[in-house]
Coordinates of C-alpha atoms in Angstrom, one line a residue:
X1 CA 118.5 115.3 118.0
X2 CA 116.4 113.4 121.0
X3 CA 117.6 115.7 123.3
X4 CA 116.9 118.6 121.5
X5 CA 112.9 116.6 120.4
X6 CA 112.8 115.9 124.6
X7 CA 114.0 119.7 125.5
X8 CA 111.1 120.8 123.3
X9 CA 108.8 118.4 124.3
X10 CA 108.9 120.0 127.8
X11 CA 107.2 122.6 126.9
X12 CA 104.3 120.8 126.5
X13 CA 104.7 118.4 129.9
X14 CA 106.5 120.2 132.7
X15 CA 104.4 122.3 135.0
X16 CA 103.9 126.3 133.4
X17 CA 105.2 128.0 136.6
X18 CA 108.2 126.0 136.7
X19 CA 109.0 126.5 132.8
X20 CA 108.5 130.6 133.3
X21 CA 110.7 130.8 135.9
X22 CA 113.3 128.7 133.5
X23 CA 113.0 130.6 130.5
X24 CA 112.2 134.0 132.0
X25 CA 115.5 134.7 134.6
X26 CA 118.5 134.4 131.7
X27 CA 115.6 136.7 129.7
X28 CA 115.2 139.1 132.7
X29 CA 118.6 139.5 133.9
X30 CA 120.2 140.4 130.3
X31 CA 117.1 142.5 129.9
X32 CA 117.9 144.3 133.4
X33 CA 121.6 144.6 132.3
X34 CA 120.9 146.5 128.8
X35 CA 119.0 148.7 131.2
X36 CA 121.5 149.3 133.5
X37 CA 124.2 150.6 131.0
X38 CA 121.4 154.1 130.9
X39 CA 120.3 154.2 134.7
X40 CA 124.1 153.7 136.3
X41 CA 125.3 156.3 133.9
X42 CA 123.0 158.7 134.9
X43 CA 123.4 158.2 139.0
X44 CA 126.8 158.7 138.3
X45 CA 126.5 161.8 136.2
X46 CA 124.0 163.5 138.9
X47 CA 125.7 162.8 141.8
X48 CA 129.6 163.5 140.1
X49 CA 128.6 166.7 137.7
X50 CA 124.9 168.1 138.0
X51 CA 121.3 167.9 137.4
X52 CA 121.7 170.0 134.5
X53 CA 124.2 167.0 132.7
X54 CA 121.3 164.6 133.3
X55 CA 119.4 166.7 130.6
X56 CA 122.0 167.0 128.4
X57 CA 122.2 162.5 128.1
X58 CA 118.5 162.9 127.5
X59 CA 118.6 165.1 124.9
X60 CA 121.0 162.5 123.5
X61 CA 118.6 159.4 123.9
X62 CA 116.5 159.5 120.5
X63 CA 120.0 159.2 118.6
X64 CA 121.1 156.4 120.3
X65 CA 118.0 155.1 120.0
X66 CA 118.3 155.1 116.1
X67 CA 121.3 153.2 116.3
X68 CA 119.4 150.6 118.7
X69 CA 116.5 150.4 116.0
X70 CA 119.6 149.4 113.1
X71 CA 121.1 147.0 115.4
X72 CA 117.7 145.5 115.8
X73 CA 116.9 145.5 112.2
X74 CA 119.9 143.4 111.1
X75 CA 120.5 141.5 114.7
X76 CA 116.9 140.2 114.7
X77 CA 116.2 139.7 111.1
X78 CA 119.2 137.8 110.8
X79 CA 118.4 135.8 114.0
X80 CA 115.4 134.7 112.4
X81 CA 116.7 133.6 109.0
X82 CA 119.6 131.7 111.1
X83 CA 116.9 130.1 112.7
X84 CA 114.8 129.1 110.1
X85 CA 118.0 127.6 108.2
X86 CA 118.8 125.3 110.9
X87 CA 115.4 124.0 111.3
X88 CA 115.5 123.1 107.6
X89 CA 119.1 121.8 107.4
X90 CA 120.5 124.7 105.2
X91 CA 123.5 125.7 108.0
X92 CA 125.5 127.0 104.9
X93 CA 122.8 129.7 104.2
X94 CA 122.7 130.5 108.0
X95 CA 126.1 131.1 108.3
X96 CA 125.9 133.5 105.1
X97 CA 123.0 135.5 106.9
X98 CA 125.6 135.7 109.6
X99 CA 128.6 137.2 107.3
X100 CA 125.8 139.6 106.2
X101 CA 124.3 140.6 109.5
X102 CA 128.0 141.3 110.8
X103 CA 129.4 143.4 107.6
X104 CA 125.6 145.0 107.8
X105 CA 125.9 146.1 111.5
X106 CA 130.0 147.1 110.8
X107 CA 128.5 149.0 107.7
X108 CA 126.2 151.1 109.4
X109 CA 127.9 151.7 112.6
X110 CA 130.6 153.7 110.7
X111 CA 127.9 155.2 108.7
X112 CA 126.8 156.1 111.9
X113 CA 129.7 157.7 113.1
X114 CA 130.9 159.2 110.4
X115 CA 127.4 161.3 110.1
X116 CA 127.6 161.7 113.5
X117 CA 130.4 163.8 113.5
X118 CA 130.0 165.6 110.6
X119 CA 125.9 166.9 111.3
X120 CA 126.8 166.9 115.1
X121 CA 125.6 170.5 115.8
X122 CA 122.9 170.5 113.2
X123 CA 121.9 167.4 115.1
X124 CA 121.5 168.3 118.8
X125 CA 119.9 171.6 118.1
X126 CA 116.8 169.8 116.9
X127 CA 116.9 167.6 120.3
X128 CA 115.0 170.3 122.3
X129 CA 117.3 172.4 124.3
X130 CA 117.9 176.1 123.6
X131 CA 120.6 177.2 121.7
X132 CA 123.3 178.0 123.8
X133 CA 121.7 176.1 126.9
X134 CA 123.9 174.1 129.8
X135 CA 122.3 170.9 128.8
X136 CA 123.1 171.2 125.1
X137 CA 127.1 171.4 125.7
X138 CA 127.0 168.4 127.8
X139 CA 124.5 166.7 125.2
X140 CA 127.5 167.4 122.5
X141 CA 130.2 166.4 125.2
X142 CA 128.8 163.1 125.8
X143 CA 127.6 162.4 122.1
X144 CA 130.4 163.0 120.1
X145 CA 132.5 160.2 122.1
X146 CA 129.9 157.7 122.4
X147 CA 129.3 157.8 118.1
X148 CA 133.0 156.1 118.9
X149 CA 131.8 153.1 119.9
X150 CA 128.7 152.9 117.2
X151 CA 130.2 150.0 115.5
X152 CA 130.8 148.1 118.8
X153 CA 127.7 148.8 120.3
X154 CA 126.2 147.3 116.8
X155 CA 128.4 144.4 117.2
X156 CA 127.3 143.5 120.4
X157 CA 123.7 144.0 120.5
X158 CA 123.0 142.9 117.3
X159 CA 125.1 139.8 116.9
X160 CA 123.7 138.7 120.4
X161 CA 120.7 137.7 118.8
X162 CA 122.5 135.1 116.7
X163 CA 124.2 133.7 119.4
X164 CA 120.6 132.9 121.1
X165 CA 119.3 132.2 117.7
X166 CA 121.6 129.2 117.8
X167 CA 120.7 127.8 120.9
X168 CA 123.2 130.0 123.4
X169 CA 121.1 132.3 125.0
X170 CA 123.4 131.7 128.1
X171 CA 126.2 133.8 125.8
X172 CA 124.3 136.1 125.0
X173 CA 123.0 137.3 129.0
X174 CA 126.5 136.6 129.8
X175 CA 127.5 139.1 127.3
X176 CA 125.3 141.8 128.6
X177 CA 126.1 140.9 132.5
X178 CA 130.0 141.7 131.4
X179 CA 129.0 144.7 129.6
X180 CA 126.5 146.3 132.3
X181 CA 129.5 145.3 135.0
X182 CA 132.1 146.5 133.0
X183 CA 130.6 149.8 132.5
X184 CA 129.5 150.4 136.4
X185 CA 133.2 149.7 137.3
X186 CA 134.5 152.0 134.5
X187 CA 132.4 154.9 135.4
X188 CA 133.5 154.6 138.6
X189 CA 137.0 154.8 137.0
X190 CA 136.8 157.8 134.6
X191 CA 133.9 160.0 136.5
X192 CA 134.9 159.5 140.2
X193 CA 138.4 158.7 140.0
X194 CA 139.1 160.7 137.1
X195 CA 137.3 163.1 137.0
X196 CA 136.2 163.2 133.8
X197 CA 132.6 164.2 134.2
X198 CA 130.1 163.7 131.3
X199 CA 133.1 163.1 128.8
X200 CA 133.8 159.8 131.6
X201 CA 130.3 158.4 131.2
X202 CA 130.5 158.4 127.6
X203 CA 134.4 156.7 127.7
X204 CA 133.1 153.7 130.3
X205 CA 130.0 152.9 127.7
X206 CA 132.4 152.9 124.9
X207 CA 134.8 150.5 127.0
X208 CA 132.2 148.2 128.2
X209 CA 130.6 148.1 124.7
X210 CA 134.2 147.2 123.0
X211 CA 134.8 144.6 125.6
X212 CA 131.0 142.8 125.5
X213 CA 131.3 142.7 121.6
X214 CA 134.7 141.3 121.5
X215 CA 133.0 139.0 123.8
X216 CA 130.5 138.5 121.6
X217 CA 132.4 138.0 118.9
X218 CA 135.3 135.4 120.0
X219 CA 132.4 132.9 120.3
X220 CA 131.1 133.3 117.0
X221 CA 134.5 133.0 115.8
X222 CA 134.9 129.9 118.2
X223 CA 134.3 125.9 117.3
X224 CA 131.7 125.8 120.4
X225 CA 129.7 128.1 118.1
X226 CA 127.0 125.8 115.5
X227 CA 126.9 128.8 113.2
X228 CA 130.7 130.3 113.0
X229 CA 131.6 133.9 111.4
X230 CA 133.4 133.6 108.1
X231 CA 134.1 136.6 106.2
X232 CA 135.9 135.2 103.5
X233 CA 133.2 133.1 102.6
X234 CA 131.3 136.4 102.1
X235 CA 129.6 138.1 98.9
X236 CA 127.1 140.5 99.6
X237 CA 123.6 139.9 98.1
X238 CA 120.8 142.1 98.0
X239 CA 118.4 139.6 98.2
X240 CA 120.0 138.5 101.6
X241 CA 120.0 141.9 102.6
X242 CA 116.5 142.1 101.8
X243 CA 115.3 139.6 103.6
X244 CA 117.4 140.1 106.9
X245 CA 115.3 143.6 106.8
X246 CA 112.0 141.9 106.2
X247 CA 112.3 139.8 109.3
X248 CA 113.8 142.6 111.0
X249 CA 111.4 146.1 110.2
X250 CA 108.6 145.0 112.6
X251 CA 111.2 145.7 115.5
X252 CA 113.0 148.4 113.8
X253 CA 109.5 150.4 113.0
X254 CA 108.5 150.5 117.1
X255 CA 112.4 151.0 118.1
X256 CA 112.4 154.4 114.8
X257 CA 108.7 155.3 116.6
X258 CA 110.1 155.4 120.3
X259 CA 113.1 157.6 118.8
X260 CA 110.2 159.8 117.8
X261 CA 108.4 159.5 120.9
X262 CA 111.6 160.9 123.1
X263 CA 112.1 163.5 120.4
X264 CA 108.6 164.9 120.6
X265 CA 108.9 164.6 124.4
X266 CA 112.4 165.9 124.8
X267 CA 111.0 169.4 122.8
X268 CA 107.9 169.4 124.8
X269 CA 109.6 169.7 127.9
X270 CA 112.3 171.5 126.8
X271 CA 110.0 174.3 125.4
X272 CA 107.1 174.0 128.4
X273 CA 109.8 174.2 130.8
X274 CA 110.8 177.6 131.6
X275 CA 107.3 179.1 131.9
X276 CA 106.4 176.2 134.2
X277 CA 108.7 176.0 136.6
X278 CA 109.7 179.5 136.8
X279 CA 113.2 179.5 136.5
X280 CA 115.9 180.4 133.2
X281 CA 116.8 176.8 132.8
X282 CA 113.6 175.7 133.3
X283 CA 113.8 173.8 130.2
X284 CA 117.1 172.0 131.1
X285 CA 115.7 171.3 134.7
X286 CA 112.5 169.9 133.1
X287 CA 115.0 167.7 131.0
X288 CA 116.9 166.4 133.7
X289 CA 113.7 165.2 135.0
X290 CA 112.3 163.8 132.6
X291 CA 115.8 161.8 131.9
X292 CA 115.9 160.4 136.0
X293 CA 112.0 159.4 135.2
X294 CA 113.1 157.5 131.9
X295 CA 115.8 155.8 133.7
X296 CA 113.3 154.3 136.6
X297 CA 110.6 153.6 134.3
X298 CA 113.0 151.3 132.2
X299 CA 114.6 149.5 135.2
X300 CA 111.2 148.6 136.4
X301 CA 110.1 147.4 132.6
X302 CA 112.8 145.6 131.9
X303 CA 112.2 142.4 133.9
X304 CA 108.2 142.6 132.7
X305 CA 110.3 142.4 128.9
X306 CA 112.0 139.4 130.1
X307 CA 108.6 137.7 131.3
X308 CA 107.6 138.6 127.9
X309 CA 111.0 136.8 126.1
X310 CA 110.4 133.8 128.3
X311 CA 106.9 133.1 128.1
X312 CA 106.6 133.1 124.1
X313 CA 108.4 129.8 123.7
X314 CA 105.9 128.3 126.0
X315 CA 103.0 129.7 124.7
X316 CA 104.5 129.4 120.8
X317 CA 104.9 125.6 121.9
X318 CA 101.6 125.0 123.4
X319 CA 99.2 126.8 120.6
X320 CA 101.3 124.9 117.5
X321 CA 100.5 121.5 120.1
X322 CA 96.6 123.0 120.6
X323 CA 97.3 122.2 124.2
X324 CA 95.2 125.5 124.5
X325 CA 94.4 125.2 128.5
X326 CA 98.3 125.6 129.0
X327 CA 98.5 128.4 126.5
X328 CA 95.4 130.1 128.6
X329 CA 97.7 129.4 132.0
X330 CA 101.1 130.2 131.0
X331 CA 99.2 133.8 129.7
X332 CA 97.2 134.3 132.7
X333 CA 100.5 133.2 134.7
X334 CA 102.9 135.7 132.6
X335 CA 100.4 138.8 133.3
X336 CA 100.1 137.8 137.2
X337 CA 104.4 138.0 137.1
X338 CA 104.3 141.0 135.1
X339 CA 101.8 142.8 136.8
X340 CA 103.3 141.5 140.4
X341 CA 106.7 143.7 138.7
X342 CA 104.9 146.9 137.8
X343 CA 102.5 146.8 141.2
X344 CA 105.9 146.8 143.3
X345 CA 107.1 149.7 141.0
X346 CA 104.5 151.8 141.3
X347 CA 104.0 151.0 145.3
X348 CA 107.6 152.4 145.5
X349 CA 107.3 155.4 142.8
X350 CA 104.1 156.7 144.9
X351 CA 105.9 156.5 148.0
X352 CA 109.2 157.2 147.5
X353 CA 109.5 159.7 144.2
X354 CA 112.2 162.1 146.6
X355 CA 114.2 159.9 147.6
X356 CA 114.5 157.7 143.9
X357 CA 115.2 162.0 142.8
X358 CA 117.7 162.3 144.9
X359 CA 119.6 159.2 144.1
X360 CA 120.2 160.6 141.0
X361 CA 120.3 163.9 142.4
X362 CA 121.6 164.9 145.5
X363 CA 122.2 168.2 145.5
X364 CA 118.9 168.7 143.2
X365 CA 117.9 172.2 143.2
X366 CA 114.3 173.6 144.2
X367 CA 113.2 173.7 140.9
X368 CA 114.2 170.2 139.8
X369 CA 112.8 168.6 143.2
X370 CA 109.4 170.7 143.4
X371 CA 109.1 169.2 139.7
X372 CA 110.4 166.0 139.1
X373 CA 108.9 163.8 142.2
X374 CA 105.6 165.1 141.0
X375 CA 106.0 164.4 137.4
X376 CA 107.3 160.9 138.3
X377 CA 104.1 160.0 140.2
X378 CA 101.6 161.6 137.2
X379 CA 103.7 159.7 134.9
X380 CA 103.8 156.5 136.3
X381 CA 99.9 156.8 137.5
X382 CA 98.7 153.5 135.3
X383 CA 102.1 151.9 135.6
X384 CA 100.0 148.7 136.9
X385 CA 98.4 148.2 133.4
X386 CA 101.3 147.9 131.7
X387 CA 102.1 144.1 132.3
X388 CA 98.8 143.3 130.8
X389 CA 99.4 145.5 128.3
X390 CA 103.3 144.2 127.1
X391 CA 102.1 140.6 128.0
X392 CA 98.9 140.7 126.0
X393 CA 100.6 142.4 122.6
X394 CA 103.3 139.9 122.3
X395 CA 100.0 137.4 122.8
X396 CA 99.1 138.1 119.1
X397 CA 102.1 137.2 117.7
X398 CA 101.9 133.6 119.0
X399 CA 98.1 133.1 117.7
X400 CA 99.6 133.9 114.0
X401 CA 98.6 137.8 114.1
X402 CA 101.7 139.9 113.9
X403 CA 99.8 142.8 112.3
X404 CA 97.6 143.6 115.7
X405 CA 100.5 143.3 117.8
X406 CA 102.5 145.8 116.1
X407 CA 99.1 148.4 115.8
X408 CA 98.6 147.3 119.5
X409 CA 102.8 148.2 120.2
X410 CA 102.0 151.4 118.1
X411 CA 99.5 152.7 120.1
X412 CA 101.3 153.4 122.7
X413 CA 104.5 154.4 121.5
X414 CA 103.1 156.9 118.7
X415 CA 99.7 156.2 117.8
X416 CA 97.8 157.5 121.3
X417 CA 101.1 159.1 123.2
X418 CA 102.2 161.7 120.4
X419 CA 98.9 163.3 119.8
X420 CA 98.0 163.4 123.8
X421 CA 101.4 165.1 124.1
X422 CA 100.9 167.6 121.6
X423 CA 97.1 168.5 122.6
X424 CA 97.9 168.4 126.0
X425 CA 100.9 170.2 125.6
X426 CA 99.2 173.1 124.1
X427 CA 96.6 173.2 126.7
X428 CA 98.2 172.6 130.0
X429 CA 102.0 173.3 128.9
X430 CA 104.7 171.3 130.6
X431 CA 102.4 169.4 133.1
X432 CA 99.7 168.3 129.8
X433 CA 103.1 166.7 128.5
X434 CA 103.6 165.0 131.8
X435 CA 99.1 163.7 132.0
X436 CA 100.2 162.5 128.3
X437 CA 101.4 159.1 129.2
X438 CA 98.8 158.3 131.6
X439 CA 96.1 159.0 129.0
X440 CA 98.2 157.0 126.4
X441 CA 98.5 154.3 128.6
X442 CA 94.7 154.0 129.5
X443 CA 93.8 154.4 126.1
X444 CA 96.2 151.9 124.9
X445 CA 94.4 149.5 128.0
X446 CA 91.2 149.7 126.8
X447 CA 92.0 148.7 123.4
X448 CA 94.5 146.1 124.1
X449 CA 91.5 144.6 126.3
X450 CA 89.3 145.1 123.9
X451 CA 91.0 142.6 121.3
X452 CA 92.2 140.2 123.8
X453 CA 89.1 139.5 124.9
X454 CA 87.5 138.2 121.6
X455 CA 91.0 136.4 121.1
X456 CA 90.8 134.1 124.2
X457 CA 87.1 133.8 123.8
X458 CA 88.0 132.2 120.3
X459 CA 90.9 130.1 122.3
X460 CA 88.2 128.8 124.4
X461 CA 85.9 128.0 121.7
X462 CA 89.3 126.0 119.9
X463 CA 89.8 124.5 123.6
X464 CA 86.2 122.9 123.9
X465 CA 86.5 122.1 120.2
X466 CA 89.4 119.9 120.9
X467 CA 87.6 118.2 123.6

């Protein structure tokens, strides 16, 4: 118990750049290795099969993404009731939200599955390709194996936030290290070796997503594990249930949103497509771009998410201890890291859009390479805001004011991108889509600024308050 009482203690002592760097890396690499498992599969799948295929995994993304948001729902409520259980000395009720968060996360990933298969079709012709098109039959290729592996992607994402709720975050990075590996090496496997195209991709996530959640799973099963996974022990309540999902929804709401986001964006491109860039696939072509810009902008975010993860312990720490000059440094410190991440990005998106293309496509055709380095440098225009902008929203949540940081979350996920993509849509077609996310991302800035502000002027006033 003093080690744990001198670990936290820390926070409040050691120097703020030192602590970031601590607790950000394990956050930043197993944030970078969740974002791997999408950007690897799709260099593999341009370079082995076609541009076209890339559009047909994008078409795919807002399904996954569901999945993702129920994972989230039970992994992260659950993580927080575990939490909150030990801290009180209740470990028998923590390990109970544990039986429930794993029969949960089992329960819904054959749910999953099973409606996966049978509405497949109905499904993906809703995700914005035309009937009949290229990218749709590689869309239903790669789906219909990955829904699969629904209940061990579950397993392993969302029982990885139990293992760091008990103190193992180191499990839970190495879990998504093995799994981002393991699924590099086994495309390589089934798509180049192989030769098994879209239908390989789909196999080497499954495979790496069995192996990470059996991973996953042997150390909740193990001794080294405070809170241990005991079915037997297990009687569903709905009053459990309920409250996994009321810790949970904040996360699951923005995940659901962002599956509505790539849906609206998916049929806005697919539909803008053709008459933009002049071609009959036009719509799959502007799908396979939008997919290889989705994959960059995700492996540049990822490590400004892990800045995020690691910064909120120190700030949480510091604010509860009204040490608010350290609060005030480890913020201004976690935007300058952030914002170092998303400069860099964008330095190498503006200069290099052709050549990040043609990693993914090589044998791109005119169409795709007239369009896509273009779009990515439109779409990434105010990619140097959005440090400040991640940084600053999980800022609220530390001051005791989850309500703004979800609006403040919302606003750029649905709140100001879905209405600039529909207006702009209609009156510039496929390249008002593409000006969408700048606009959203200003807008989103502004406001964002707006309330931070007034929030670290009343920090200020608390600092000189405390003398």
């Amino acid at each position: 118990m003093q080690n744990l009482q001198n670990a936290a203690n820390r926070l409040g002592t050691e120097p703020i750049g030192k602590l970031l760097l601590k607790f950000s890396i394990p956050a930043i690499t197993g944030m970078v290795c969740n974002a791997l498992y999408n950007f690897v599969d799709r260099i593999f799948v341009g370079n082995a099969v076609n541009e076209i295929a890339l559009g047909g995994i994008a078409l795919v993304l807002p399904l996954m993404t569901i999945g993702m948001a129920f994972a989230m729902l039970f992994g992260i409520g659950a993580a927080n009731m575990i939490s909150m259980r030990l801290g009180q000395g209740r470990k028998d009720e923590a390990e109970n939200a544990l039986d429930h968060c794993f029969f949960l996360l089992v329960g819904t990933g054959l749910v999953i599955a099973i409606a996966g298969f049978i509405f497949l079709d109905p499904l993906l012709s809703v995700m914005g390709a035309a009937k009949g098109s290229e990218a749709l039959l590689y869309a239903k290729d790669y789906f219909s194996i990955t829904l699969l592996g629904s209940v061990f992607f579950m397993v392993s994402f969302g029982m990885s936030h139990c293992t760091r709720a008990q103190g193992f975050p180191a499990v839970t990075m190495i879990g998504m290290i093995l799994g981002a590996v393991l699924n590099i090496i086994f495309d390589a496997i089934f798509i180049l070796w192989l030769d098994w195209g879209v239908k390989g991709a789909a196999w080497a996530t499954v495979a790496a997503q069995l192996i990470s959640s059996i991973y996953i799973l042997r150390f909740i099963l193990s001794k080294k594990a405070v809170v241990r996974l005991n079915l037997r022990k297990l009687k569903p309540d709905t009053a459990i249930i309920r409250q996994i999902m009321a810790f949970g929804s904040a996360q699951f709401l923005l995940q659901f949103l962002m599956s509505a986001v790539q849906l609206i964006n998916n049929k806005s491109a697919g539909w803008y497509g053709a008459a933009a860039l002049g071609v009959e696939n036009g719509g799959d072509i502007a799908l396979s771009g939008m997919s290889i810009i989705g994959a960059v902008l995700m492996l540049i975010l990822m490590p400004v998410f892990g800045i995020n993860q690691g910064a909120q312990p120190i700030l949480g720490f510091n604010y509860g201890a009204k040490s608010y000059n350290r609060v005030f440094r480890a913020y201004i410190g976690a935007i300058a890291a952030a914002t170092s991440i998303c400069l860099a990005g964008f330095i190498i998106v503006q200069l290099f859009p052709v050549q990040l293309v043609r990693l993914f496509a090589p044998r791109g055709s005119d169409a795709l390479m007239e369009f896509a380095p273009q779009a990515m440098r439109m779409m990434l225009l105010l990619l140097p805001l959005a440090g400040f902008q991640i940084v600053s929203t999980n800022f609220f949540v530390v001051t005791g004011r989850p309500k703004i940081s979800i609006f403040l979350s919302m606003m750029r996920q649905c709140i100001a991108l879905i209405p600039c993509i529909l207006i702009f849509g209609r009156l510039w077609g496929l390249w008002g889509v593409i000006a969408a996310a700048p606009a959203a991302d200003m807008i989103s800035f502004l406001i964002t600024g707006t309330l931070i502000f007034f929030e670290l002027r009343k920090l200020r006033r608390a600092h000189l308050a405390a003398g």
